Amino acid sequence: INVDRLFLLTFTFGCGLAGLGGALSLGMLTLNPIFPLKYMVYFLMVVCVGGAGTITGPFLAALIVGIGDVAGKYYVPQTGGFLIYLLMLALVLPRRGLLLVEILFWIALAASFFIFPDRLYLLTQILIAALFAVSLDIALGYAGILTLGHAVFFGMGAYTAGLLAKGGWAEPLTGLALAFVLCGLIAYALSVMVVRAGELTQLMVTIAVGAICLEIANQATPITGGSDGLQGISMWPVLGAFDFDLWGKTAFVYTFVVVLALFVVVRRML
């Protein structure tokens, strides 16, 4: 087996998933050049809590960390900003999820559509965070690649879908597919440098790529919107039949189905 090639393809797939997660976030998160960096700490936290080299862990961790963060800031606003870090230190999740736990997790998440109808945007963002955490875990836990620039692909995927919509084609599934392919191709080109490098070099290369992309996005204001963000994005109905509503019902179901399908695929692959 060509180990370098296997790690290269694993890294490429993980970055593609990150881009797909960014495309899913379109319309729910403010799209500007620095928005992926604001979530990178949470993504790393989810992988840390859920455990590297496991698929189930990051999904469960994303749910716990997401709810804990919002609850802390809502009920204890004075200390809510750092309670999430105490929660991270206290949590230890199994490194290998049981099938029954996974099934119960997805059933509970589906039931939350009816139990918490006024919290669907929060639940949707938790799903997106879980998908990104899994993409980071694939690169870190399975390929063993230390990266601090993974958020670049999250933002790149969001901008790919957003610019496609601004250009006149706002079909959601097309945006997801294009974001996955484009981020995967860029990651494949970068992986030649990253896979064969030492751990410190991997960190520095990924940080450098992130800084370069951030600067390009800030300077390309006519395209990216700069610090004001990309405005005026309106996505078409999913499958031409389901409009995105103000209550987040369509967004939740759409994200839930996509993330569940990807979870099943990745679970079988790894």
PDB file of C-alpha atoms in Angstrom:
ATOM      1  CA  ILE A   1       0.000   0.000   0.000  1.00  0.00           C
ATOM      2  CA  ASN A   2       1.260   3.466  -0.888  1.00  0.00           C
ATOM      3  CA  VAL A   3       0.887   5.075   2.545  1.00  0.00           C
ATOM      4  CA  ASP A   4       1.666   8.615   1.368  1.00  0.00           C
ATOM      5  CA  ARG A   5      -0.998   8.374  -1.318  1.00  0.00           C
ATOM      6  CA  LEU A   6      -3.520   6.991   1.177  1.00  0.00           C
ATOM      7  CA  PHE A   7      -2.874   9.881   3.578  1.00  0.00           C
ATOM      8  CA  LEU A   8      -3.023  12.327   0.671  1.00  0.00           C
ATOM      9  CA  LEU A   9      -6.452  11.088  -0.408  1.00  0.00           C
ATOM     10  CA  THR A  10      -7.682  11.029   3.202  1.00  0.00           C
ATOM     11  CA  PHE A  11      -6.591  14.629   3.702  1.00  0.00           C
ATOM     12  CA  THR A  12      -8.230  15.605   0.397  1.00  0.00           C
ATOM     13  CA  PHE A  13     -11.519  13.953   1.381  1.00  0.00           C
ATOM     14  CA  GLY A  14     -11.491  15.609   4.799  1.00  0.00           C
ATOM     15  CA  CYS A  15     -10.930  19.052   3.285  1.00  0.00           C
ATOM     16  CA  GLY A  16     -13.693  18.401   0.776  1.00  0.00           C
ATOM     17  CA  LEU A  17     -16.079  17.653   3.644  1.00  0.00           C
ATOM     18  CA  ALA A  18     -15.013  20.891   5.333  1.00  0.00           C
ATOM     19  CA  GLY A  19     -15.922  22.795   2.171  1.00  0.00           C
ATOM     20  CA  LEU A  20     -19.263  21.006   2.017  1.00  0.00           C
ATOM     21  CA  GLY A  21     -19.928  22.018   5.622  1.00  0.00           C
ATOM     22  CA  GLY A  22     -19.168  25.622   4.724  1.00  0.00           C
ATOM     23  CA  ALA A  23     -21.638  25.474   1.849  1.00  0.00           C
ATOM     24  CA  LEU A  24     -24.292  24.082   4.200  1.00  0.00           C
ATOM     25  CA  SER A  25     -23.787  27.046   6.534  1.00  0.00           C
ATOM     26  CA  LEU A  26     -24.728  29.518   3.813  1.00  0.00           C
ATOM     27  CA  GLY A  27     -27.594  31.687   5.029  1.00  0.00           C
ATOM     28  CA  MET A  28     -27.126  30.756   8.698  1.00  0.00           C
ATOM     29  CA  LEU A  29     -23.691  32.234   9.407  1.00  0.00           C
ATOM     30  CA  THR A  30     -22.405  35.666   8.413  1.00  0.00           C
ATOM     31  CA  LEU A  31     -20.268  35.158   5.312  1.00  0.00           C
ATOM     32  CA  ASN A  32     -17.110  37.281   5.466  1.00  0.00           C
ATOM     33  CA  PRO A  33     -13.375  36.499   5.220  1.00  0.00           C
ATOM     34  CA  ILE A  34     -12.860  35.963   8.968  1.00  0.00           C
ATOM     35  CA  PHE A  35     -16.015  34.026   9.819  1.00  0.00           C
ATOM     36  CA  PRO A  36     -14.378  30.539   9.639  1.00  0.00           C
ATOM     37  CA  LEU A  37     -11.668  31.559  12.119  1.00  0.00           C
ATOM     38  CA  LYS A  38     -14.262  32.441  14.759  1.00  0.00           C
ATOM     39  CA  TYR A  39     -15.446  28.828  14.781  1.00  0.00           C
ATOM     40  CA  MET A  40     -12.068  27.094  14.527  1.00  0.00           C
ATOM     41  CA  VAL A  41     -11.613  26.964  18.318  1.00  0.00           C
ATOM     42  CA  TYR A  42     -14.997  25.272  18.698  1.00  0.00           C
ATOM     43  CA  PHE A  43     -14.168  22.780  15.956  1.00  0.00           C
ATOM     44  CA  LEU A  44     -10.864  21.869  17.621  1.00  0.00           C
ATOM     45  CA  MET A  45     -12.672  21.603  20.954  1.00  0.00           C
ATOM     46  CA  VAL A  46     -15.232  19.195  19.487  1.00  0.00           C
ATOM     47  CA  VAL A  47     -12.490  16.953  18.081  1.00  0.00           C
ATOM     48  CA  CYS A  48     -10.639  17.094  21.407  1.00  0.00           C
ATOM     49  CA  VAL A  49     -13.742  16.102  23.392  1.00  0.00           C
ATOM     50  CA  GLY A  50     -15.003  13.541  20.888  1.00  0.00           C
ATOM     51  CA  GLY A  51     -11.599  11.971  20.321  1.00  0.00           C
ATOM     52  CA  ALA A  52      -9.427  11.739  17.223  1.00  0.00           C
ATOM     53  CA  GLY A  53      -9.817   8.700  15.007  1.00  0.00           C
ATOM     54  CA  THR A  54     -13.540   8.240  15.650  1.00  0.00           C
ATOM     55  CA  ILE A  55     -16.596   9.382  13.707  1.00  0.00           C
ATOM     56  CA  THR A  56     -19.295   9.105  16.376  1.00  0.00           C
ATOM     57  CA  GLY A  57     -17.386  11.064  19.035  1.00  0.00           C
ATOM     58  CA  PRO A  58     -17.296  14.448  17.236  1.00  0.00           C
ATOM     59  CA  PHE A  59     -21.039  14.276  16.497  1.00  0.00           C
ATOM     60  CA  LEU A  60     -21.898  13.655  20.145  1.00  0.00           C
ATOM     61  CA  ALA A  61     -19.343  16.219  21.278  1.00  0.00           C
ATOM     62  CA  ALA A  62     -20.752  18.861  18.914  1.00  0.00           C
ATOM     63  CA  LEU A  63     -24.205  18.395  20.414  1.00  0.00           C
ATOM     64  CA  ILE A  64     -22.938  18.626  24.007  1.00  0.00           C
ATOM     65  CA  VAL A  65     -20.527  21.508  23.403  1.00  0.00           C
ATOM     66  CA  GLY A  66     -23.058  23.476  21.310  1.00  0.00           C
ATOM     67  CA  ILE A  67     -25.857  23.188  23.874  1.00  0.00           C
ATOM     68  CA  GLY A  68     -23.447  23.808  26.767  1.00  0.00           C
ATOM     69  CA  ASP A  69     -22.067  26.959  25.153  1.00  0.00           C
ATOM     70  CA  VAL A  70     -25.484  28.483  24.429  1.00  0.00           C
ATOM     71  CA  ALA A  71     -26.917  27.484  27.825  1.00  0.00           C
ATOM     72  CA  GLY A  72     -23.907  28.938  29.652  1.00  0.00           C
ATOM     73  CA  LYS A  73     -24.097  32.268  27.856  1.00  0.00           C
ATOM     74  CA  TYR A  74     -27.881  32.467  28.306  1.00  0.00           C
ATOM     75  CA  TYR A  75     -28.232  31.430  31.957  1.00  0.00           C
ATOM     76  CA  VAL A  76     -24.877  32.645  33.314  1.00  0.00           C
ATOM     77  CA  PRO A  77     -23.878  35.543  31.023  1.00  0.00           C
ATOM     78  CA  GLN A  78     -21.156  36.767  33.395  1.00  0.00           C
ATOM     79  CA  THR A  79     -19.168  33.524  33.132  1.00  0.00           C
ATOM     80  CA  GLY A  80     -20.726  31.852  30.114  1.00  0.00           C
ATOM     81  CA  GLY A  81     -17.795  32.798  27.898  1.00  0.00           C
ATOM     82  CA  PHE A  82     -15.401  30.409  29.643  1.00  0.00           C
ATOM     83  CA  LEU A  83     -17.782  27.777  31.043  1.00  0.00           C
ATOM     84  CA  ILE A  84     -17.533  25.959  27.731  1.00  0.00           C
ATOM     85  CA  TYR A  85     -13.818  25.417  28.339  1.00  0.00           C
ATOM     86  CA  LEU A  86     -14.508  23.951  31.782  1.00  0.00           C
ATOM     87  CA  LEU A  87     -17.042  21.656  30.139  1.00  0.00           C
ATOM     88  CA  MET A  88     -14.405  20.562  27.639  1.00  0.00           C
ATOM     89  CA  LEU A  89     -11.971  19.696  30.436  1.00  0.00           C
ATOM     90  CA  ALA A  90     -14.633  17.711  32.293  1.00  0.00           C
ATOM     91  CA  LEU A  91     -15.922  15.659  29.373  1.00  0.00           C
ATOM     92  CA  VAL A  92     -14.463  12.378  28.284  1.00  0.00           C
ATOM     93  CA  LEU A  93     -16.319  10.590  25.494  1.00  0.00           C
ATOM     94  CA  PRO A  94     -15.682   7.007  24.346  1.00  0.00           C
ATOM     95  CA  ARG A  95     -13.220   6.772  21.491  1.00  0.00           C
ATOM     96  CA  ARG A  96     -15.386   4.230  19.659  1.00  0.00           C
ATOM     97  CA  GLY A  97     -19.139   4.731  19.443  1.00  0.00           C
ATOM     98  CA  LEU A  98     -21.470   1.760  19.688  1.00  0.00           C
ATOM     99  CA  LEU A  99     -24.016   1.233  16.946  1.00  0.00           C
ATOM    100  CA  LEU A 100     -26.904   1.488  19.422  1.00  0.00           C
ATOM    101  CA  VAL A 101     -25.604   4.822  20.730  1.00  0.00           C
ATOM    102  CA  GLU A 102     -25.340   6.132  17.181  1.00  0.00           C
ATOM    103  CA  ILE A 103     -28.882   5.067  16.314  1.00  0.00           C
ATOM    104  CA  LEU A 104     -30.302   6.607  19.495  1.00  0.00           C
ATOM    105  CA  PHE A 105     -28.351   9.802  18.822  1.00  0.00           C
ATOM    106  CA  TRP A 106     -29.845  10.252  15.352  1.00  0.00           C
ATOM    107  CA  ILE A 107     -33.357   9.363  16.554  1.00  0.00           C
ATOM    108  CA  ALA A 108     -33.065  11.957  19.338  1.00  0.00           C
ATOM    109  CA  LEU A 109     -31.785  14.558  16.884  1.00  0.00           C
ATOM    110  CA  ALA A 110     -34.665  13.869  14.500  1.00  0.00           C
ATOM    111  CA  ALA A 111     -37.141  14.101  17.391  1.00  0.00           C
ATOM    112  CA  SER A 112     -35.726  17.506  18.335  1.00  0.00           C
ATOM    113  CA  PHE A 113     -37.441  18.891  15.224  1.00  0.00           C
ATOM    114  CA  PHE A 114     -40.755  18.433  17.047  1.00  0.00           C
ATOM    115  CA  ILE A 115     -39.546  18.932  20.638  1.00  0.00           C
ATOM    116  CA  PHE A 116     -37.595  22.168  20.073  1.00  0.00           C
ATOM    117  CA  PRO A 117     -39.250  23.862  17.064  1.00  0.00           C
ATOM    118  CA  ASP A 118     -37.977  27.278  18.190  1.00  0.00           C
ATOM    119  CA  ARG A 119     -34.350  26.113  18.397  1.00  0.00           C
ATOM    120  CA  LEU A 120     -33.937  24.706  14.903  1.00  0.00           C
ATOM    121  CA  TYR A 121     -31.286  27.228  13.819  1.00  0.00           C
ATOM    122  CA  LEU A 122     -29.159  26.277  16.819  1.00  0.00           C
ATOM    123  CA  LEU A 123     -29.584  22.565  16.088  1.00  0.00           C
ATOM    124  CA  THR A 124     -28.710  23.147  12.429  1.00  0.00           C
ATOM    125  CA  GLN A 125     -25.507  24.959  13.391  1.00  0.00           C
ATOM    126  CA  ILE A 126     -24.619  22.088  15.728  1.00  0.00           C
ATOM    127  CA  LEU A 127     -24.998  19.643  12.839  1.00  0.00           C
ATOM    128  CA  ILE A 128     -22.750  21.796  10.650  1.00  0.00           C
ATOM    129  CA  ALA A 129     -20.171  22.047  13.441  1.00  0.00           C
ATOM    130  CA  ALA A 130     -20.263  18.260  13.806  1.00  0.00           C
ATOM    131  CA  LEU A 131     -19.678  17.785  10.077  1.00  0.00           C
ATOM    132  CA  PHE A 132     -16.719  20.142  10.120  1.00  0.00           C
ATOM    133  CA  ALA A 133     -15.307  18.461  13.230  1.00  0.00           C
ATOM    134  CA  VAL A 134     -15.513  15.085  11.487  1.00  0.00           C
ATOM    135  CA  SER A 135     -13.723  16.524   8.444  1.00  0.00           C
ATOM    136  CA  LEU A 136     -10.958  17.816  10.722  1.00  0.00           C
ATOM    137  CA  ASP A 137     -10.850  14.484  12.536  1.00  0.00           C
ATOM    138  CA  ILE A 138     -10.356  12.655   9.225  1.00  0.00           C
ATOM    139  CA  ALA A 139      -7.291  14.760   8.460  1.00  0.00           C
ATOM    140  CA  LEU A 140      -5.969  14.696  12.033  1.00  0.00           C
ATOM    141  CA  GLY A 141      -7.089  11.341  13.429  1.00  0.00           C
ATOM    142  CA  TYR A 142      -6.923   9.118  10.354  1.00  0.00           C
ATOM    143  CA  ALA A 143      -4.246  10.759   8.189  1.00  0.00           C
ATOM    144  CA  GLY A 144      -2.243  12.079  11.143  1.00  0.00           C
ATOM    145  CA  ILE A 145      -1.852  15.522   9.557  1.00  0.00           C
ATOM    146  CA  LEU A 146      -1.560  18.425  11.996  1.00  0.00           C
ATOM    147  CA  THR A 147      -3.455  21.329  10.504  1.00  0.00           C
ATOM    148  CA  LEU A 148      -4.527  24.713  11.828  1.00  0.00           C
ATOM    149  CA  GLY A 149      -5.680  25.911   8.419  1.00  0.00           C
ATOM    150  CA  HIS A 150      -8.688  23.637   8.068  1.00  0.00           C
ATOM    151  CA  ALA A 151     -11.085  26.541   8.526  1.00  0.00           C
ATOM    152  CA  VAL A 152      -9.879  27.853   5.154  1.00  0.00           C
ATOM    153  CA  PHE A 153     -11.754  25.060   3.389  1.00  0.00           C
ATOM    154  CA  PHE A 154     -14.875  25.710   5.475  1.00  0.00           C
ATOM    155  CA  GLY A 155     -14.848  29.344   4.331  1.00  0.00           C
ATOM    156  CA  MET A 156     -13.881  28.391   0.790  1.00  0.00           C
ATOM    157  CA  GLY A 157     -16.867  26.063   0.532  1.00  0.00           C
ATOM    158  CA  ALA A 158     -19.232  28.745   1.840  1.00  0.00           C
ATOM    159  CA  TYR A 159     -17.890  31.312  -0.629  1.00  0.00           C
ATOM    160  CA  THR A 160     -18.103  28.821  -3.502  1.00  0.00           C
ATOM    161  CA  ALA A 161     -21.801  28.211  -2.908  1.00  0.00           C
ATOM    162  CA  GLY A 162     -22.422  31.905  -2.147  1.00  0.00           C
ATOM    163  CA  LEU A 163     -20.714  33.210  -5.283  1.00  0.00           C
ATOM    164  CA  LEU A 164     -22.474  30.577  -7.377  1.00  0.00           C
ATOM    165  CA  ALA A 165     -25.807  31.807  -5.990  1.00  0.00           C
ATOM    166  CA  LYS A 166     -24.842  35.446  -6.584  1.00  0.00           C
ATOM    167  CA  GLY A 167     -23.907  34.509 -10.138  1.00  0.00           C
ATOM    168  CA  GLY A 168     -27.408  33.277 -10.874  1.00  0.00           C
ATOM    169  CA  TRP A 169     -27.413  29.589  -9.911  1.00  0.00           C
ATOM    170  CA  ALA A 170     -28.713  29.226  -6.348  1.00  0.00           C
ATOM    171  CA  GLU A 171     -29.623  25.525  -6.394  1.00  0.00           C
ATOM    172  CA  PRO A 172     -28.464  24.242  -2.956  1.00  0.00           C
ATOM    173  CA  LEU A 173     -27.315  20.728  -3.882  1.00  0.00           C
ATOM    174  CA  THR A 174     -25.252  22.011  -6.787  1.00  0.00           C
ATOM    175  CA  GLY A 175     -23.494  24.409  -4.416  1.00  0.00           C
ATOM    176  CA  LEU A 176     -22.700  21.539  -2.039  1.00  0.00           C
ATOM    177  CA  ALA A 177     -21.266  19.369  -4.798  1.00  0.00           C
ATOM    178  CA  LEU A 178     -19.178  22.184  -6.286  1.00  0.00           C
ATOM    179  CA  ALA A 179     -17.833  23.186  -2.851  1.00  0.00           C
ATOM    180  CA  PHE A 180     -16.817  19.591  -2.118  1.00  0.00           C
ATOM    181  CA  VAL A 181     -15.073  19.109  -5.467  1.00  0.00           C
ATOM    182  CA  LEU A 182     -13.295  22.485  -5.492  1.00  0.00           C
ATOM    183  CA  CYS A 183     -12.037  22.203  -1.898  1.00  0.00           C
ATOM    184  CA  GLY A 184     -10.963  18.629  -2.553  1.00  0.00           C
ATOM    185  CA  LEU A 185      -8.951  19.639  -5.629  1.00  0.00           C
ATOM    186  CA  ILE A 186      -7.241  22.510  -3.808  1.00  0.00           C
ATOM    187  CA  ALA A 187      -6.488  20.257  -0.834  1.00  0.00           C
ATOM    188  CA  TYR A 188      -5.051  17.625  -3.184  1.00  0.00           C
ATOM    189  CA  ALA A 189      -2.683  20.207  -4.659  1.00  0.00           C
ATOM    190  CA  LEU A 190      -1.610  21.371  -1.185  1.00  0.00           C
ATOM    191  CA  SER A 191      -1.304  17.873   0.248  1.00  0.00           C
ATOM    192  CA  VAL A 192       1.844  17.199  -1.775  1.00  0.00           C
ATOM    193  CA  MET A 193       3.609  19.667   0.540  1.00  0.00           C
ATOM    194  CA  VAL A 194       1.741  18.750   3.711  1.00  0.00           C
ATOM    195  CA  VAL A 195       1.769  14.923   3.721  1.00  0.00           C
ATOM    196  CA  ARG A 196       5.539  14.503   3.446  1.00  0.00           C
ATOM    197  CA  ALA A 197       6.398  17.291   5.896  1.00  0.00           C
ATOM    198  CA  GLY A 198       7.203  16.969   9.581  1.00  0.00           C
ATOM    199  CA  GLU A 199       4.640  17.890  12.225  1.00  0.00           C
ATOM    200  CA  LEU A 200       5.986  21.397  12.851  1.00  0.00           C
ATOM    201  CA  THR A 201       6.220  22.045   9.114  1.00  0.00           C
ATOM    202  CA  GLN A 202       2.629  20.845   8.661  1.00  0.00           C
ATOM    203  CA  LEU A 203       1.448  23.345  11.268  1.00  0.00           C
ATOM    204  CA  MET A 204       3.377  26.211   9.696  1.00  0.00           C
ATOM    205  CA  VAL A 205       2.321  25.383   6.118  1.00  0.00           C
ATOM    206  CA  THR A 206      -1.380  25.190   7.044  1.00  0.00           C
ATOM    207  CA  ILE A 207      -1.152  28.412   9.086  1.00  0.00           C
ATOM    208  CA  ALA A 208       0.575  30.136   6.155  1.00  0.00           C
ATOM    209  CA  VAL A 209      -2.094  28.942   3.707  1.00  0.00           C
ATOM    210  CA  GLY A 210      -4.803  30.226   6.051  1.00  0.00           C
ATOM    211  CA  ALA A 211      -3.130  33.643   6.402  1.00  0.00           C
ATOM    212  CA  ILE A 212      -2.650  33.963   2.623  1.00  0.00           C
ATOM    213  CA  CYS A 213      -6.270  33.046   1.883  1.00  0.00           C
ATOM    214  CA  LEU A 214      -7.520  35.462   4.550  1.00  0.00           C
ATOM    215  CA  GLU A 215      -5.503  38.318   3.060  1.00  0.00           C
ATOM    216  CA  ILE A 216      -6.668  37.510  -0.477  1.00  0.00           C
ATOM    217  CA  ALA A 217     -10.303  37.437   0.695  1.00  0.00           C
ATOM    218  CA  ASN A 218      -9.904  40.773   2.498  1.00  0.00           C
ATOM    219  CA  GLN A 219      -8.333  42.438  -0.527  1.00  0.00           C
ATOM    220  CA  ALA A 220     -10.822  41.027  -3.045  1.00  0.00           C
ATOM    221  CA  THR A 221     -13.677  43.117  -1.645  1.00  0.00           C
ATOM    222  CA  PRO A 222     -15.635  43.348  -4.950  1.00  0.00           C
ATOM    223  CA  ILE A 223     -15.852  39.550  -4.956  1.00  0.00           C
ATOM    224  CA  THR A 224     -15.967  38.563  -1.282  1.00  0.00           C
ATOM    225  CA  GLY A 225     -17.625  41.643   0.190  1.00  0.00           C
ATOM    226  CA  GLY A 226     -14.640  42.189   2.494  1.00  0.00           C
ATOM    227  CA  SER A 227     -15.433  42.848   6.154  1.00  0.00           C
ATOM    228  CA  ASP A 228     -19.065  43.651   5.252  1.00  0.00           C
ATOM    229  CA  GLY A 229     -19.569  40.105   4.026  1.00  0.00           C
ATOM    230  CA  LEU A 230     -21.264  38.706   0.956  1.00  0.00           C
ATOM    231  CA  GLN A 231     -24.719  40.260   0.742  1.00  0.00           C
ATOM    232  CA  GLY A 232     -27.908  39.536  -1.181  1.00  0.00           C
ATOM    233  CA  ILE A 233     -27.744  35.739  -1.278  1.00  0.00           C
ATOM    234  CA  SER A 234     -31.077  34.011  -1.797  1.00  0.00           C
ATOM    235  CA  MET A 235     -31.086  30.250  -2.229  1.00  0.00           C
ATOM    236  CA  TRP A 236     -33.621  28.428  -4.387  1.00  0.00           C
ATOM    237  CA  PRO A 237     -36.011  25.890  -2.826  1.00  0.00           C
ATOM    238  CA  VAL A 238     -34.471  22.489  -2.068  1.00  0.00           C
ATOM    239  CA  LEU A 239     -35.319  20.113  -4.937  1.00  0.00           C
ATOM    240  CA  GLY A 240     -37.412  22.942  -6.344  1.00  0.00           C
ATOM    241  CA  ALA A 241     -40.159  22.308  -3.785  1.00  0.00           C
ATOM    242  CA  PHE A 242     -39.061  23.238  -0.246  1.00  0.00           C
ATOM    243  CA  ASP A 243     -38.472  26.945   0.418  1.00  0.00           C
ATOM    244  CA  PHE A 244     -36.110  28.082   3.163  1.00  0.00           C
ATOM    245  CA  ASP A 245     -38.366  29.579   5.858  1.00  0.00           C
ATOM    246  CA  LEU A 246     -37.794  32.048   8.694  1.00  0.00           C
ATOM    247  CA  TRP A 247     -38.207  29.341  11.354  1.00  0.00           C
ATOM    248  CA  GLY A 248     -35.391  27.194   9.962  1.00  0.00           C
ATOM    249  CA  LYS A 249     -37.521  24.093   9.373  1.00  0.00           C
ATOM    250  CA  THR A 250     -36.328  23.464   5.826  1.00  0.00           C
ATOM    251  CA  ALA A 251     -32.733  24.317   6.732  1.00  0.00           C
ATOM    252  CA  PHE A 252     -32.768  21.802   9.601  1.00  0.00           C
ATOM    253  CA  VAL A 253     -34.300  18.943   7.599  1.00  0.00           C
ATOM    254  CA  TYR A 254     -32.031  19.661   4.630  1.00  0.00           C
ATOM    255  CA  THR A 255     -28.904  19.757   6.809  1.00  0.00           C
ATOM    256  CA  PHE A 256     -29.999  16.724   8.836  1.00  0.00           C
ATOM    257  CA  VAL A 257     -30.499  14.573   5.727  1.00  0.00           C
ATOM    258  CA  VAL A 258     -27.200  15.663   4.133  1.00  0.00           C
ATOM    259  CA  VAL A 259     -25.153  15.185   7.322  1.00  0.00           C
ATOM    260  CA  LEU A 260     -26.782  11.819   8.111  1.00  0.00           C
ATOM    261  CA  ALA A 261     -26.056  10.577   4.576  1.00  0.00           C
ATOM    262  CA  LEU A 262     -22.430  11.713   4.858  1.00  0.00           C
ATOM    263  CA  PHE A 263     -22.151  10.126   8.314  1.00  0.00           C
ATOM    264  CA  VAL A 264     -23.273   6.759   6.922  1.00  0.00           C
ATOM    265  CA  VAL A 265     -20.860   7.005   3.991  1.00  0.00           C
ATOM    266  CA  VAL A 266     -17.878   8.018   6.136  1.00  0.00           C
ATOM    267  CA  ARG A 267     -18.745   5.403   8.794  1.00  0.00           C
ATOM    268  CA  ARG A 268     -18.644   2.660   6.168  1.00  0.00           C
ATOM    269  CA  MET A 269     -15.420   3.964   4.640  1.00  0.00           C
ATOM    270  CA  LEU A 270     -13.539   4.314   7.926  1.00  0.00           C
TER     271      LEU A 270
END
